[in-house]
mmCIF file of C-alpha atoms and ligand atoms in Angstrom:
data_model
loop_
_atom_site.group_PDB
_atom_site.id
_atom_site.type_symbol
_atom_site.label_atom_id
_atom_site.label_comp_id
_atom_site.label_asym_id
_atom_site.label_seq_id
_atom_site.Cartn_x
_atom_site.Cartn_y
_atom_site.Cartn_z
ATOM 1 C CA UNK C 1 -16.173 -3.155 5.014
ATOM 2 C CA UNK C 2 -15.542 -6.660 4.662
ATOM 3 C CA UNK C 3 -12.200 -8.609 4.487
ATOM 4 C CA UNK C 4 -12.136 -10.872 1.050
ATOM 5 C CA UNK C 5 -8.281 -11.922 0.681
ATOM 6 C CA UNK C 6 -6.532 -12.819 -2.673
ATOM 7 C CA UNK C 7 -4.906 -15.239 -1.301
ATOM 8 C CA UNK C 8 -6.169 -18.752 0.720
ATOM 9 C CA UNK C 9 -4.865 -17.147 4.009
ATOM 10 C CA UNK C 10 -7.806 -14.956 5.663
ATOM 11 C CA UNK C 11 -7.369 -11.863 6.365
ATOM 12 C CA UNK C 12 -7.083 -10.041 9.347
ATOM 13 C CA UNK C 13 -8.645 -6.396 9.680
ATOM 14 C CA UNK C 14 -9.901 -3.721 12.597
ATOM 15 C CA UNK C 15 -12.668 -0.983 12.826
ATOM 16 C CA UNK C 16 -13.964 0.975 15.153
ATOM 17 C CA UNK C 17 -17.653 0.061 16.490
ATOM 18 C CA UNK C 18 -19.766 2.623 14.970
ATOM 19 C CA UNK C 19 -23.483 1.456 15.812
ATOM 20 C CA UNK C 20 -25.081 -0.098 19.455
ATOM 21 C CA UNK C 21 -23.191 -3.216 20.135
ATOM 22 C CA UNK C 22 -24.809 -6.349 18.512
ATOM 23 C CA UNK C 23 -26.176 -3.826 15.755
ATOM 24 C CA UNK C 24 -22.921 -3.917 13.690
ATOM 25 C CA UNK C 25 -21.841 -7.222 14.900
ATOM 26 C CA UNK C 26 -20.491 -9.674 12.427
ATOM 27 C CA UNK C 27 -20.345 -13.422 12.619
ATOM 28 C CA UNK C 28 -16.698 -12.916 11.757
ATOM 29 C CA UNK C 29 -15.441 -10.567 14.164
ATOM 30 C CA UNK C 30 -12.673 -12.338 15.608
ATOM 31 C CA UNK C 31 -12.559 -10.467 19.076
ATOM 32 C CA UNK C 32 -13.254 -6.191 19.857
ATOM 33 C CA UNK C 33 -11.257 -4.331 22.671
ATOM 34 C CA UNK C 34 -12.888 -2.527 25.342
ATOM 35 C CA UNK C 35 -11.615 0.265 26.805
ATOM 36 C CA UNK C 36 -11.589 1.880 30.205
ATOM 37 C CA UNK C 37 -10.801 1.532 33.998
ATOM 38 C CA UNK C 38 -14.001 0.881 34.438
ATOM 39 C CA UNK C 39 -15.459 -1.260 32.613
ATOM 40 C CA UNK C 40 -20.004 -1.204 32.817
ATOM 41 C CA UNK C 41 -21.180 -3.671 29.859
ATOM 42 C CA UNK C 42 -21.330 -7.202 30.388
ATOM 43 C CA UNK C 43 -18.960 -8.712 28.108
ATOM 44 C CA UNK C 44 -18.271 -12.346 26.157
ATOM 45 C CA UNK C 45 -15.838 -14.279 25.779
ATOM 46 C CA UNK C 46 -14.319 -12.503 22.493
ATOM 47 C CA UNK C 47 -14.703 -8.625 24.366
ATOM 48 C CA UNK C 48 -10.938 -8.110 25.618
ATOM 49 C CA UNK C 49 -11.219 -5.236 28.644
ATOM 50 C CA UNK C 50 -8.054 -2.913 28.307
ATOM 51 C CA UNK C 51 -7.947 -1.817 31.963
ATOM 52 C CA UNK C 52 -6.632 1.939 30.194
ATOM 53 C CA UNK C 53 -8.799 5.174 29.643
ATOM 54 C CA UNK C 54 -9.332 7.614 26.814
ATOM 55 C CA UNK C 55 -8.491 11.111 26.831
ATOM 56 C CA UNK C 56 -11.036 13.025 25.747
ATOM 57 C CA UNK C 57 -13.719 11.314 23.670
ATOM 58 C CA UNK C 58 -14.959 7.908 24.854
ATOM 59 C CA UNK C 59 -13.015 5.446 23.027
ATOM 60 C CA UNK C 60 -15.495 3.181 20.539
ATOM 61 C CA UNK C 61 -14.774 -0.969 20.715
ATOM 62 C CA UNK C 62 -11.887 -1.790 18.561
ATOM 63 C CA UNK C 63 -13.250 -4.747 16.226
ATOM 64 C CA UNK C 64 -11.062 -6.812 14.535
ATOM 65 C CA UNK C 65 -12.412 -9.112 11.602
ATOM 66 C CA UNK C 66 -12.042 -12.055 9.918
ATOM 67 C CA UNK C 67 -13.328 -13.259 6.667
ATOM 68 C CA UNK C 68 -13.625 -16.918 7.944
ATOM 69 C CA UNK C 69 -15.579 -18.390 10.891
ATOM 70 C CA UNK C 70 -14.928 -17.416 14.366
ATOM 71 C CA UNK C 71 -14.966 -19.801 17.694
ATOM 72 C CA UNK C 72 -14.254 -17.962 21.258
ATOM 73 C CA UNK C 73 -14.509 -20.056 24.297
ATOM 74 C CA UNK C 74 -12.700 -19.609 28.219
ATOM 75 C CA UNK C 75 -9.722 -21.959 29.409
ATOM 76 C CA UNK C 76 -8.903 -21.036 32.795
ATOM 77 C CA UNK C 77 -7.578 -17.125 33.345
ATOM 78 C CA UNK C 78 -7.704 -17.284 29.281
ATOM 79 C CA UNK C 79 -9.993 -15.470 26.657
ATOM 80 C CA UNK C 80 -9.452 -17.103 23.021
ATOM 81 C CA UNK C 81 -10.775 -16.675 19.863
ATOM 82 C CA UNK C 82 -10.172 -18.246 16.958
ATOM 83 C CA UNK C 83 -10.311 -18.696 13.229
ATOM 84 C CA UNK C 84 -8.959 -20.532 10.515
ATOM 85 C CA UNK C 85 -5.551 -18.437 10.582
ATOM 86 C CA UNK C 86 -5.259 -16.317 13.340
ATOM 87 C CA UNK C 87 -5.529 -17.501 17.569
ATOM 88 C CA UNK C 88 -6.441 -14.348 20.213
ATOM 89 C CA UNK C 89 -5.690 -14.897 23.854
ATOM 90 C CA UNK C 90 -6.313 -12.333 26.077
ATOM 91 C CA UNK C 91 -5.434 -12.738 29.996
ATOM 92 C CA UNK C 92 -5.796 -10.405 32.976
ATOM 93 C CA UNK C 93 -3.893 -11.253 36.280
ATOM 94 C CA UNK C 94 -4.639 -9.059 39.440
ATOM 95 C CA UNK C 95 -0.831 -8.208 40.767
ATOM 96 C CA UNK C 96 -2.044 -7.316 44.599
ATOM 97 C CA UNK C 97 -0.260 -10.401 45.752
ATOM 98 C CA UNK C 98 2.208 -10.944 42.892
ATOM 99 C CA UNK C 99 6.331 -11.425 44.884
ATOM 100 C CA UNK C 100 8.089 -11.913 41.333
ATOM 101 C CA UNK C 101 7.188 -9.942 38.596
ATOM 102 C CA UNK C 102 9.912 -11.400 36.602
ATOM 103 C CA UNK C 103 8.522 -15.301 37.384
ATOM 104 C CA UNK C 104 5.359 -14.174 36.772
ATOM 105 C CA UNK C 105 5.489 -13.390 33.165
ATOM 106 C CA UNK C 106 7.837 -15.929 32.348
ATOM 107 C CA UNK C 107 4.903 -17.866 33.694
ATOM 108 C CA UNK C 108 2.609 -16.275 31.629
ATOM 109 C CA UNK C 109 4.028 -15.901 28.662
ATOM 110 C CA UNK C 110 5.156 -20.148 28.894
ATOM 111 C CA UNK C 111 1.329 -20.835 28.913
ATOM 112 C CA UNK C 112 0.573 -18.397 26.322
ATOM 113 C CA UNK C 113 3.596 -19.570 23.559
ATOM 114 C CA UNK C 114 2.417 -23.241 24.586
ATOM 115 C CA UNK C 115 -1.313 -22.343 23.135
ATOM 116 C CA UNK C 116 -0.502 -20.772 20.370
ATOM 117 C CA UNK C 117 2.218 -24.105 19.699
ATOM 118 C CA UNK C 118 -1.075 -26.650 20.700
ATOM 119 C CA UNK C 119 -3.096 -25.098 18.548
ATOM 120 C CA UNK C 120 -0.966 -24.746 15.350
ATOM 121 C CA UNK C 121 -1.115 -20.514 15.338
ATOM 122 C CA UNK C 122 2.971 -20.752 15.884
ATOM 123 C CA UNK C 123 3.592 -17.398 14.515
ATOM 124 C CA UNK C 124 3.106 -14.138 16.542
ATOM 125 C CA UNK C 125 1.778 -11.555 14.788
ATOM 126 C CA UNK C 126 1.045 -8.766 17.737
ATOM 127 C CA UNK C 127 1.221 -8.611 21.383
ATOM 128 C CA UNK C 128 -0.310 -5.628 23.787
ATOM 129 C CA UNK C 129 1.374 -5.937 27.281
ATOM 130 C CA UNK C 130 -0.618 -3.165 29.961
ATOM 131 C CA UNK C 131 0.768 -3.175 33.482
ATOM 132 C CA UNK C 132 0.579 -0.550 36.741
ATOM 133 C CA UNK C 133 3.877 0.988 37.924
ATOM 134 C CA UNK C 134 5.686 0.279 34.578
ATOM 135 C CA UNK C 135 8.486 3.024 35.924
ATOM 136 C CA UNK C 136 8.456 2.006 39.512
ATOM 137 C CA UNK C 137 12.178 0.594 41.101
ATOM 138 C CA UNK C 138 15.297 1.400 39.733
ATOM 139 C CA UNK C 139 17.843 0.285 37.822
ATOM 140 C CA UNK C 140 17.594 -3.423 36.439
ATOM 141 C CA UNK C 141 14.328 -3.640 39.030
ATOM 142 C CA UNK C 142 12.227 -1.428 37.276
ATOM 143 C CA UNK C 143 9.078 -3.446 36.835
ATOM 144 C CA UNK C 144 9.425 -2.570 32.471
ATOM 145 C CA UNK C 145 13.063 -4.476 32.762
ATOM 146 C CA UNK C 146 11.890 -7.437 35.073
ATOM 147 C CA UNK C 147 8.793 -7.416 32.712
ATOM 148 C CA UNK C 148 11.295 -7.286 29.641
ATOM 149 C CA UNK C 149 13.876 -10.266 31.413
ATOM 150 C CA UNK C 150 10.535 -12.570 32.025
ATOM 151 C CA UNK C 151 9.310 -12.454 28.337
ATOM 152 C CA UNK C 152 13.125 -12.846 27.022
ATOM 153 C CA UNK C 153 12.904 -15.971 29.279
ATOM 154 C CA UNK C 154 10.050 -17.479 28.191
ATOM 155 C CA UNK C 155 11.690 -16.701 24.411
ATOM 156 C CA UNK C 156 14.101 -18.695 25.346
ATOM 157 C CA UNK C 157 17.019 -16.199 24.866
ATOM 158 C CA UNK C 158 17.927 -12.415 23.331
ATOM 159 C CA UNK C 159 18.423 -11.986 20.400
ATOM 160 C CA UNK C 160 15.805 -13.744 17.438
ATOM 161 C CA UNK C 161 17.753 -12.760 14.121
ATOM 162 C CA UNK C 162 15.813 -14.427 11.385
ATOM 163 C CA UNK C 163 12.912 -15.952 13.890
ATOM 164 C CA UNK C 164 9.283 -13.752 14.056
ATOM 165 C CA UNK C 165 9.135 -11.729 16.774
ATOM 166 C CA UNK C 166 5.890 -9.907 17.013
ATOM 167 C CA UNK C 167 4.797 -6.582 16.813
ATOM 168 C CA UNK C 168 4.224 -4.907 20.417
ATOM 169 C CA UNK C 169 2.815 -2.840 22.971
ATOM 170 C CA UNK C 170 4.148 -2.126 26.425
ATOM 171 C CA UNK C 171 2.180 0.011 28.407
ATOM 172 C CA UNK C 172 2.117 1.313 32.176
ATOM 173 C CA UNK C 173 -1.582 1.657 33.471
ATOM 174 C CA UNK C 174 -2.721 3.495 36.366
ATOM 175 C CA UNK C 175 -2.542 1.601 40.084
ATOM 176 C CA UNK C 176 -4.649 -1.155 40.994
ATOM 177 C CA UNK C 177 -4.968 -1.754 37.202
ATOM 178 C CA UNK C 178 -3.998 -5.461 35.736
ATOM 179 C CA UNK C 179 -1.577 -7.063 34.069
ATOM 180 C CA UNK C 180 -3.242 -7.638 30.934
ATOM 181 C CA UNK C 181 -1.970 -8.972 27.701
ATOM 182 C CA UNK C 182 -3.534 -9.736 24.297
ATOM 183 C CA UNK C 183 -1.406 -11.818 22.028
ATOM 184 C CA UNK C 184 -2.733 -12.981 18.266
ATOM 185 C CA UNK C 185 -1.016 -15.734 16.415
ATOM 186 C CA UNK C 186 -0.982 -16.848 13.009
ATOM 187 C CA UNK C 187 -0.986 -20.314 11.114
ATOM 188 C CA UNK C 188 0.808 -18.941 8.617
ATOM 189 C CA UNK C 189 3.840 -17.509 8.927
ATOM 190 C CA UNK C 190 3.636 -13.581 8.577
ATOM 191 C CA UNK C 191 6.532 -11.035 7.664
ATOM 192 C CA UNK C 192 8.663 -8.744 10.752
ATOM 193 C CA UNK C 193 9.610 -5.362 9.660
ATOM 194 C CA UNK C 194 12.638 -3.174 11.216
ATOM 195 C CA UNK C 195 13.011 0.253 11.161
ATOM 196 C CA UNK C 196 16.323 1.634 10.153
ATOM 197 C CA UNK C 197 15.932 4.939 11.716
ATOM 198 C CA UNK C 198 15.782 2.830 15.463
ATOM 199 C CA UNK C 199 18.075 -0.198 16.773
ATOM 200 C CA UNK C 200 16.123 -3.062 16.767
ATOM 201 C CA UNK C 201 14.530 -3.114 19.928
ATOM 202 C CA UNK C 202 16.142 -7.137 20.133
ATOM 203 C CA UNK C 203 19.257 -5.840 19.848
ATOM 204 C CA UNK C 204 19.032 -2.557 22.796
ATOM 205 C CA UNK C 205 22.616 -2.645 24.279
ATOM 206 C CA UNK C 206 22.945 -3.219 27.789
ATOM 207 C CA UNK C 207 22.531 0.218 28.910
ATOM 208 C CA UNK C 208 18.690 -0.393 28.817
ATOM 209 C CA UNK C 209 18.359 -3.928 30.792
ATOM 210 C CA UNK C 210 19.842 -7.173 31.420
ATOM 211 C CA UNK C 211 17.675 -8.650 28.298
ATOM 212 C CA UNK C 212 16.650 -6.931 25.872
ATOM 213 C CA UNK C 213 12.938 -6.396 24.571
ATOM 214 C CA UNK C 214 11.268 -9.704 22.288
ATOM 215 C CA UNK C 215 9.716 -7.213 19.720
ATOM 216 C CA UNK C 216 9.875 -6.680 16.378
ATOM 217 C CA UNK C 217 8.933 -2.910 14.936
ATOM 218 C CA UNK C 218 5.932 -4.453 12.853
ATOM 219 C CA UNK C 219 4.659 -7.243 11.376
ATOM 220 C CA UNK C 220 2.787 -7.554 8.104
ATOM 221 C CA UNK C 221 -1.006 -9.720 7.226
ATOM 222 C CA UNK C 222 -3.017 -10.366 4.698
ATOM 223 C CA UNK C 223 -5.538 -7.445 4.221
ATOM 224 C CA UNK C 224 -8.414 -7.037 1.110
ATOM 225 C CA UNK C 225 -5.790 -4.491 -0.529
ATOM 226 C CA UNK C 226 -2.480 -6.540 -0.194
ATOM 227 C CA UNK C 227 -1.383 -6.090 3.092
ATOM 228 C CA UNK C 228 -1.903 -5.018 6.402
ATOM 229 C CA UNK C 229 0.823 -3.248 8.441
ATOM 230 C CA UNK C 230 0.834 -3.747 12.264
ATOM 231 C CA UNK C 231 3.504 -1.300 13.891
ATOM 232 C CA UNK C 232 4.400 -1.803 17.282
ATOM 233 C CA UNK C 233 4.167 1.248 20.401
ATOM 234 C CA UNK C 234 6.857 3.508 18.312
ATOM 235 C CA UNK C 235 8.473 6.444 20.150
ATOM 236 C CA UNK C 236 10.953 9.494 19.741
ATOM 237 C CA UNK C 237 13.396 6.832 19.899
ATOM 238 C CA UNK C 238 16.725 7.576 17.021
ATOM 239 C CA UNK C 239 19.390 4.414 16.995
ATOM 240 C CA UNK C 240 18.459 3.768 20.835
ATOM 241 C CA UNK C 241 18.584 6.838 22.290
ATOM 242 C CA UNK C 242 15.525 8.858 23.371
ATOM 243 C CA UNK C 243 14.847 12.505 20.828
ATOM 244 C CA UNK C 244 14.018 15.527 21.804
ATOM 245 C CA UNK C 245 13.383 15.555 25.833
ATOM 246 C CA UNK C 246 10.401 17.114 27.309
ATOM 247 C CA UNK C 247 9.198 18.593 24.128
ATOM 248 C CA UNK C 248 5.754 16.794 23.270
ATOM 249 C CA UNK C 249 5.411 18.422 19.769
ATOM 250 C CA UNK C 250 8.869 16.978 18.342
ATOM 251 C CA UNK C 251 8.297 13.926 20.302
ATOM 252 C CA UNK C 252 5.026 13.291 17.973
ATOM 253 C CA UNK C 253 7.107 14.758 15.025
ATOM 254 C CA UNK C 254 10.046 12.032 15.427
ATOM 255 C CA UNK C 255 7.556 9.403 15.942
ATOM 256 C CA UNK C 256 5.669 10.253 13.398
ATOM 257 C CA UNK C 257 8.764 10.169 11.387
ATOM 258 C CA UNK C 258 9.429 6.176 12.378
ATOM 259 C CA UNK C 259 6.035 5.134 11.412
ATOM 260 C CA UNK C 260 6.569 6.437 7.979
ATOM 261 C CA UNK C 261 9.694 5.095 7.509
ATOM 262 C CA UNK C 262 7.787 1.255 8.881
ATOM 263 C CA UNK C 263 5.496 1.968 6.119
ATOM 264 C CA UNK C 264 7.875 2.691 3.391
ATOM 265 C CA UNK C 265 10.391 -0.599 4.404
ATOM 266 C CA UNK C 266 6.969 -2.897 4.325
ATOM 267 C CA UNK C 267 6.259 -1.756 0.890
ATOM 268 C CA UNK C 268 9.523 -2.171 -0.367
ATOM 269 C CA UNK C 269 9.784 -5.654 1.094
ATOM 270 C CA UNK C 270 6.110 -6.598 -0.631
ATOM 271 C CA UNK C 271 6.807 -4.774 -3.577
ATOM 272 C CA UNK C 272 3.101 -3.307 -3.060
ATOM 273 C CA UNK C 273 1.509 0.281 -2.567
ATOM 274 C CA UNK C 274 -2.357 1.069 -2.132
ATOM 275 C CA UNK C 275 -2.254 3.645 -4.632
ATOM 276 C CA UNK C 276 -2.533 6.181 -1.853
ATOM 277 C CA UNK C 277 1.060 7.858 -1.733
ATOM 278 C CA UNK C 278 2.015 8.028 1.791
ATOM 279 C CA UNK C 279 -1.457 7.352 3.368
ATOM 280 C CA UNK C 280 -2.350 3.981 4.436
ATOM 281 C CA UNK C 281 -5.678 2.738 4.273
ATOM 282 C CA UNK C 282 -8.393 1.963 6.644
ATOM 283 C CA UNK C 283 -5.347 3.754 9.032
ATOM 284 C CA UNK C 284 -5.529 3.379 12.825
ATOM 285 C CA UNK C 285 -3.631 5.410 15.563
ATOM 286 C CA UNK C 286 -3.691 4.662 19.023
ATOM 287 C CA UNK C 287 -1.651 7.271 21.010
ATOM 288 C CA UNK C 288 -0.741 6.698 24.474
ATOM 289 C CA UNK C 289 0.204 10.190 26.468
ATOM 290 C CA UNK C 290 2.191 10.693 29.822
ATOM 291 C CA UNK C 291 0.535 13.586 30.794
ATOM 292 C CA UNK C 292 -2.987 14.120 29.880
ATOM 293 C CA UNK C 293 -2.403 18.016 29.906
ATOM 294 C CA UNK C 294 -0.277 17.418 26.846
ATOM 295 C CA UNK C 295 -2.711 16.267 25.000
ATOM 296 C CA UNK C 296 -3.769 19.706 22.906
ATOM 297 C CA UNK C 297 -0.236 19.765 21.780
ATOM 298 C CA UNK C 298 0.158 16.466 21.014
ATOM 299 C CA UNK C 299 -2.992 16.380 18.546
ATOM 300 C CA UNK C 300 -1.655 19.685 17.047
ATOM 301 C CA UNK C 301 1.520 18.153 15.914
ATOM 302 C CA UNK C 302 -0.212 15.218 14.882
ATOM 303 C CA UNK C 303 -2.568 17.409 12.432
ATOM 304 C CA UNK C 304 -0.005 19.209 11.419
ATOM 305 C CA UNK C 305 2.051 16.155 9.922
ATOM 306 C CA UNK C 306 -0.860 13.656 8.915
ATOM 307 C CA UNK C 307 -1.643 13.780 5.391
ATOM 308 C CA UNK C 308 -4.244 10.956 5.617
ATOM 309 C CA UNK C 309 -7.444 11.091 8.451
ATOM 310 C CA UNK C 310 -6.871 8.018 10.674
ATOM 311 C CA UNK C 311 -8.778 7.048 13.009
ATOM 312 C CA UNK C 312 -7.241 8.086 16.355
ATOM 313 C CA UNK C 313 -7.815 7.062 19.726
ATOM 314 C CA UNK C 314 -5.920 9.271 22.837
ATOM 315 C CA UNK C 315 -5.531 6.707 25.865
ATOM 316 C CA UNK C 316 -3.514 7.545 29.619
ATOM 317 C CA UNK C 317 -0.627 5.523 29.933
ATOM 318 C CA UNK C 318 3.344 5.442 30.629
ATOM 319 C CA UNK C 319 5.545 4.380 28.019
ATOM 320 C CA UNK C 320 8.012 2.669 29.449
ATOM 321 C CA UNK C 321 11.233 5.108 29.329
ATOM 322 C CA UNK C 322 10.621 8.082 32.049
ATOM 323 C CA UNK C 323 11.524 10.385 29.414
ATOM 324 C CA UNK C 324 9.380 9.854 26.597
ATOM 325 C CA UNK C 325 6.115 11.883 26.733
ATOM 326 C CA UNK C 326 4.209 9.582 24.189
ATOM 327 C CA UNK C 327 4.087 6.256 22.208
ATOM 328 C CA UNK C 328 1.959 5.905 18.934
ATOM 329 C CA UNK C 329 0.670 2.219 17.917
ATOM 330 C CA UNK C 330 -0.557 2.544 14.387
ATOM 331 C CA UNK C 331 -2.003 -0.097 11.534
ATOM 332 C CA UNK C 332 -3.421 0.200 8.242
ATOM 333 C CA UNK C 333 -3.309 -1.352 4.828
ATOM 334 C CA UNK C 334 0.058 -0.531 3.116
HETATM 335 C C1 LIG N 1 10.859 1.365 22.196
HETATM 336 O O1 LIG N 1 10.864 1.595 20.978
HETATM 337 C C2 LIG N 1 9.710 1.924 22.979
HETATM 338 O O2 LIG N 1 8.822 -3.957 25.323
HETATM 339 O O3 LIG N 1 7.134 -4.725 24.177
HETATM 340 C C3 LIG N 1 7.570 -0.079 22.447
HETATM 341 C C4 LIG N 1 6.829 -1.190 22.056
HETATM 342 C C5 LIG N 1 8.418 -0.193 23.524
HETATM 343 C C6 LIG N 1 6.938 -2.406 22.728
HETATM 344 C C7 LIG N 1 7.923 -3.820 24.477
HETATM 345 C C8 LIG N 1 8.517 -1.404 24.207
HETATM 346 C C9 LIG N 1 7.792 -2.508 23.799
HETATM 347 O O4 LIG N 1 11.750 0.753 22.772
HETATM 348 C C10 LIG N 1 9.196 0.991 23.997
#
């Protein structure tokens, strides 16, 4: 498949690596994720390492294309790529000696809002955020809500009515892991999507930290069809509050639930459909899972309520409320 957009802006798209490395490589693939704790093939400048491993089957590289020439270089702890509309910057940071969590991705996420500023990308279409002991402390020192105040820092504030927050991922990864984050930026300014079924995740009440999280539920590119729908982690999460407690199968049910309803606002708001129904295209699942013994269950309810084939991907990780057994990431062109 290649990405031709309608419109001037390029498009942005992902598939999974299919052949050897270098065999399906295109001079427009903006940058692929790698998966795994540990990580064998030499890798360039535009191969992002998610420190995070699949359940199950290997996890192929995640490529995502462009349809207009591609640059990648290193600046300091920084991996970027870039093309004519869209900026990737992928850091790792090894927290052994790390004192302030908070500081430190305030830090962080200063340098990478001031690239993506530099280099005229000022939108943010999607951020991935992977971290060890995303659960650890408690209370408002619970590394996800010092992680959460430091980005709302570096946002300069809480709430972002009417400004584009971007689509995200927050992830706990297992010890001795790092912090790693992937952000991608647009020239262009790109649409947010909210999901009436859930709070907006800018507007959490206080119960849930002293800031609340700088995410939007999805955010919307140009794709070949129209448009392509990036939806951020999504969870058994109704209003704010967390569904259906240690039940796996309803947990995938309600999120399942969310992702539609994403879908369905985006193609209201664009006035667009595939032709497909309720099935995106070119559809994408990544599923993050608690406890890796769930995982049978988990893909049950999933077949059970997919009507499309996806690709899926099962990776280990902790979502970042104790409680919830499972987060689903999902794209695909609306
Ligand atoms: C939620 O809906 C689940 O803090 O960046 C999902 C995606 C979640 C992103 C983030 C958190 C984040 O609140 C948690």
């Amino acid at each position: 498949m290649v990405v031709m957009a309608k419109s001037p802006v390029s498009g942005l798209s992902v598939r999974q690596a299919v052949d050897e490395p270098g065999v399906s490589r295109l001079c427009n693939e903006l940058f692929r994720f790698r998966f795994g704790t540990n990580p064998e093939r030499e890798s360039g400048d535009n191969v992002f390492q998610l420190h995070i491993d699949s359940i199950g089957q290997p996890a192929p590289d995640e490529i995502w294309v462009t349809d207009s020439p591609v640059s990648s270089e290193r600046v300091g702890d920084f991996a970027i790529a870039q093309c004519a509309d869209y900026l990737a910057i992928h850091v790792e940071i090894d927290l052994a000696p790390v004192a302030d969590f908070k500081a430190l991705i305030t830090q962080v996420y200063r340098e990478l809002l001031q690239l993506t500023r530099e280099r005229n990308y000022p939108n943010l279409v999607r951020v991935w955020n992977y971290f060890p002991g995303i659960n650890a402390g408690s209370g408002d020192l619970e590394m996800y809500r010092q992680f959460t105040a430091g980005r709302a820092v570096a946002f300069g504030g809480f709430a972002h009515e009417g400004e584009l927050l971007p689509a995200a991922t927050a992830i706990g990864t297992d010890e001795g892991t790092p912090l790693t984050i992937t952000m991608i930026a647009a020239r262009h300014q790109c649409r947010m999507i909210e999901n009436p079924r859930q709070t907006s995740a800018y507007k959490y009440p206080r119960e849930f930290g002293p800031s609340s999280p700088s995410f939007s539920r999805a955010v919307l590119v140009v794709a070949e069809s129209g448009y392509r729908i990036l939806m951020s982690g999504t969870a058994s999460i109704i209003g704010h509050q967390s569904m259906h407690l240690d039940d796996p199968a309803q947990q995938t049910a309600e999120t399942l639930r969310n992702l539609d309803e994403l879908i369905q606002q985006a193609r209201h708001a664009t006035q667009t459909s595939n032709g497909q129904g309720q099935t995106l295209t070119d559809g994408y699942l990544r599923i993050y899972i608690r406890r890796p013994a769930q995982v049978t269950e988990i893909e049950t309810a999933l077949r059970d309520h997919l009507v499309d084939d996806p690709n899926i991907v099962f990776l280990r990780g902790d979502v970042c409320r104790r409680e919830l057994l499972l987060e689903i990431e999902a794209a695909g062109d609306i």
